[in-house]
Tab-separated table of C-alpha atoms in Angstrom:
chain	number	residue	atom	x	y	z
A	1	UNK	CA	-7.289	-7.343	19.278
A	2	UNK	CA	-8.501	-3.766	18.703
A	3	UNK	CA	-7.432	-1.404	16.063
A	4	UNK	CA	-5.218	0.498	18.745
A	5	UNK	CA	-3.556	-2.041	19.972
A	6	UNK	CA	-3.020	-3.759	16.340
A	7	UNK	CA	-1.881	0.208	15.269
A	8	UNK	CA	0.838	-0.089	18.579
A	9	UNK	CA	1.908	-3.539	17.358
A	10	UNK	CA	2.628	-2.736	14.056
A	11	UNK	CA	4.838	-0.002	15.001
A	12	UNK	CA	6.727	-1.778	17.069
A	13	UNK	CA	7.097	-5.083	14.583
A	14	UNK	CA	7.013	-3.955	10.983
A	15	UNK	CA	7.812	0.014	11.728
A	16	UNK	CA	11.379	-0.977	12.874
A	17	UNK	CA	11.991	-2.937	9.788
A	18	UNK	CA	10.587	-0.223	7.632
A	19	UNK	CA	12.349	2.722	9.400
A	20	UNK	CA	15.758	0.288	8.632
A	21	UNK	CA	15.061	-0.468	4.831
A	22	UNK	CA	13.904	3.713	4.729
A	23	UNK	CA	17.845	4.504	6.313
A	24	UNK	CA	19.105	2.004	3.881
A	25	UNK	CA	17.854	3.797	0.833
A	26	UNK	CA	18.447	7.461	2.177
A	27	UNK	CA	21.279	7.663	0.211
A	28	UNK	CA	19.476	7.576	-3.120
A	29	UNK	CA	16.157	8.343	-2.108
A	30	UNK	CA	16.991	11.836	-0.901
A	31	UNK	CA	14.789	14.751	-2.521
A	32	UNK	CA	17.458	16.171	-4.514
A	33	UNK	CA	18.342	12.632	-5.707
A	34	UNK	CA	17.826	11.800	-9.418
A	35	UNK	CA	17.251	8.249	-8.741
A	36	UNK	CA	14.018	6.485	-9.138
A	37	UNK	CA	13.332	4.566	-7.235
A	38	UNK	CA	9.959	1.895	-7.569
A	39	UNK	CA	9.569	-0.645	-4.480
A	40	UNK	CA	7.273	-3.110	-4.394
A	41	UNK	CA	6.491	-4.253	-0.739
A	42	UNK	CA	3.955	-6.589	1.443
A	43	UNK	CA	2.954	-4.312	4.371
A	44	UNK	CA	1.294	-7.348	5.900
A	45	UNK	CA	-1.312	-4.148	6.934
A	46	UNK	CA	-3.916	-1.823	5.481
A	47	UNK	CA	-3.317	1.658	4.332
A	48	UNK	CA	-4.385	4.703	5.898
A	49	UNK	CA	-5.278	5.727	2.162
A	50	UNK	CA	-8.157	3.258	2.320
A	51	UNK	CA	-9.632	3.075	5.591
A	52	UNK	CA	-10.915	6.445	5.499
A	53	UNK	CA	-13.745	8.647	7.351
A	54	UNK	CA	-15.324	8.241	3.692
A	55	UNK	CA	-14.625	4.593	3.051
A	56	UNK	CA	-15.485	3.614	6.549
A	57	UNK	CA	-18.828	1.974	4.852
A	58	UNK	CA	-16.885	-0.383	3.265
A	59	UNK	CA	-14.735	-0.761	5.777
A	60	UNK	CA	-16.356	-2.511	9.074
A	61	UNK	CA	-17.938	1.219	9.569
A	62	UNK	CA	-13.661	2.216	10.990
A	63	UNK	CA	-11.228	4.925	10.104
A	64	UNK	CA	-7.297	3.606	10.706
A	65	UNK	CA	-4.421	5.326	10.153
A	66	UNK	CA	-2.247	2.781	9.619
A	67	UNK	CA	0.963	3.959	10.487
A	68	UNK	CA	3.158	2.212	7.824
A	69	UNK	CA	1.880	3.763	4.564
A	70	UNK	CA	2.043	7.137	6.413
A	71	UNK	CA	5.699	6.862	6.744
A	72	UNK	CA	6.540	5.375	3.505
A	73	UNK	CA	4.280	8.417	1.927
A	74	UNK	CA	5.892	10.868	4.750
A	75	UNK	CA	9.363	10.005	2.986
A	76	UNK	CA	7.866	10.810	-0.385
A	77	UNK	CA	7.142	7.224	-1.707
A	78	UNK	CA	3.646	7.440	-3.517
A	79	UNK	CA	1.130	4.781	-3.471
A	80	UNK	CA	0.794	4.070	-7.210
A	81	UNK	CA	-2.771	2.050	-7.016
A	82	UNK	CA	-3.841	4.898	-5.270
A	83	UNK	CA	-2.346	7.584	-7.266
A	84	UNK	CA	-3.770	5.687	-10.025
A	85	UNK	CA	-7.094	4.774	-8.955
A	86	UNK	CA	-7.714	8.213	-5.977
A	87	UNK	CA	-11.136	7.051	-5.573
A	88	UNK	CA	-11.081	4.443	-2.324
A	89	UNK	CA	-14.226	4.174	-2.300
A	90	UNK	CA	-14.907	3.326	-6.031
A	91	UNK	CA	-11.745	1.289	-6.219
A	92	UNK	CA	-11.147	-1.049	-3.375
A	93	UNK	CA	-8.536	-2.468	-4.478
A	94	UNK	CA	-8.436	-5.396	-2.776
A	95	UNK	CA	-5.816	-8.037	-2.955
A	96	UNK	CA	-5.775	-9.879	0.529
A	97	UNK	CA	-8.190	-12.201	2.761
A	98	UNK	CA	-7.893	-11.609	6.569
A	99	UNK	CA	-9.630	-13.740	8.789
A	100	UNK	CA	-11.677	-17.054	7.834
A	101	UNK	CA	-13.296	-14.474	4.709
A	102	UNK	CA	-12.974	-16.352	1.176
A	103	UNK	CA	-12.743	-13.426	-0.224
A	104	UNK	CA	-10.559	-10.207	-1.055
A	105	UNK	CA	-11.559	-7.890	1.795
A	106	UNK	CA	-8.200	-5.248	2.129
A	107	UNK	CA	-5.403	-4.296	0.502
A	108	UNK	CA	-1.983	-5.198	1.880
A	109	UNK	CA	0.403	-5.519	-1.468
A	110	UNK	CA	1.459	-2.257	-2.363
A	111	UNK	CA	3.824	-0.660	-5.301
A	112	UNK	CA	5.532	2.612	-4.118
A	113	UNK	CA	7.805	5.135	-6.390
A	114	UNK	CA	9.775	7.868	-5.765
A	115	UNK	CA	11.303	10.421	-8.146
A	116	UNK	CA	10.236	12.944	-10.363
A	117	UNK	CA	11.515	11.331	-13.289
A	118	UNK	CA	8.646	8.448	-12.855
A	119	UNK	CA	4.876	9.761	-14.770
A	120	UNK	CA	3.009	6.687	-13.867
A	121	UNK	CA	0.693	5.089	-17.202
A	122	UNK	CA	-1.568	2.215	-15.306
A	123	UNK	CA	-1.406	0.658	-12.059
A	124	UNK	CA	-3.649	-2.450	-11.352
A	125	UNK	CA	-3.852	-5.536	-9.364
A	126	UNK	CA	-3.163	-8.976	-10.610
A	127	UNK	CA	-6.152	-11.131	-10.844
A	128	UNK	CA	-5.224	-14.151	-12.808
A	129	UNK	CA	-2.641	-16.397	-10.906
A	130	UNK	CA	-1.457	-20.023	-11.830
A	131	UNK	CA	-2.779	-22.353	-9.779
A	132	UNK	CA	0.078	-23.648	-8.333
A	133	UNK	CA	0.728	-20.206	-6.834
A	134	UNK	CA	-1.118	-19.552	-3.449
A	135	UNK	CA	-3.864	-17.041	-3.402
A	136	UNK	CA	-4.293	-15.342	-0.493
A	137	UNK	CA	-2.442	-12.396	-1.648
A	138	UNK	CA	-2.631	-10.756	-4.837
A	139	UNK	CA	0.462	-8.123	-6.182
A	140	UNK	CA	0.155	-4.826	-7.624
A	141	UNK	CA	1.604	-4.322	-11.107
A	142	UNK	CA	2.646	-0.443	-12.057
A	143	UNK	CA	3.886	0.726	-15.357
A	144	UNK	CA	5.793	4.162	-15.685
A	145	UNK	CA	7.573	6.097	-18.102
A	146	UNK	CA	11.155	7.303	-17.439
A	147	UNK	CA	10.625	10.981	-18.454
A	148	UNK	CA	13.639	13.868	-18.686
């Protein structure tokens, strides 16, 4: 499958359930809202964040702009890895295998937050897993304050 027709499918698959959870929280998650709200979410996808024109090295030499980060950050949820770590090429990030890889090789667990009451302190992926928990995905763990 190419990357347009995997951008296309996504839309259609995961962007309907995303643009229904988004309606869902509207409510609260409005900019004048004083709720905060902190979601985290497995995109099953990459993040336009990370395959960038400048990460494209480290990234099968491709630029995507994967649609489903874009609206999530187009409703004014933050990536807090990112936010945390701006850098994409310094910090991969990595916490899922696609393909037959063994290894870590995108980054498909996210943590989002909205509100201005949220000043994020650390965000950072979790390495060390029981064994009796499968592997193939690893979460991101974000700590915030609740500030006035």
């Amino acid at each position: 499958v190419d990357v347009y027709t995997f951008i296309d499918n996504e839309k259609k698959r995961r962007g309907t359930d995303l643009h229904l959870l988004l309606g869902a929280l509207s409510p609260v998650s409005s900019a004048s809202s004083d709720v905060a709200i902190c979601m985290g979410i497995d995109l099953n996808s990459g993040s336009h964040l990370d395959w960038t024109e400048r990460n494209s090295a480290n990234r099968n030499n491709m630029s995507v702009a994967f649609e489903l980060t874009k609206l999530l950050q187009n409703n004014g949820f933050v990536d807090t890895y990112r936010q945390f770590y701006p850098n994409e090429v310094l910090f991969q990030g990595f916490n899922a295998m696609r393909g037959n890889a063994k290894v870590y090789n995108n980054r498909e667990e996210f943590m989002f937050a909205k509100g201005h009451q949220l000043k994020l302190l650390e965000s950072k992926i979790v390495t060390v897993v029981p064994d009796s928990i499968a592997k193939a995905e690893l979460a991101v763990i974000s700590e915030f304050e609740i500030v006035d």
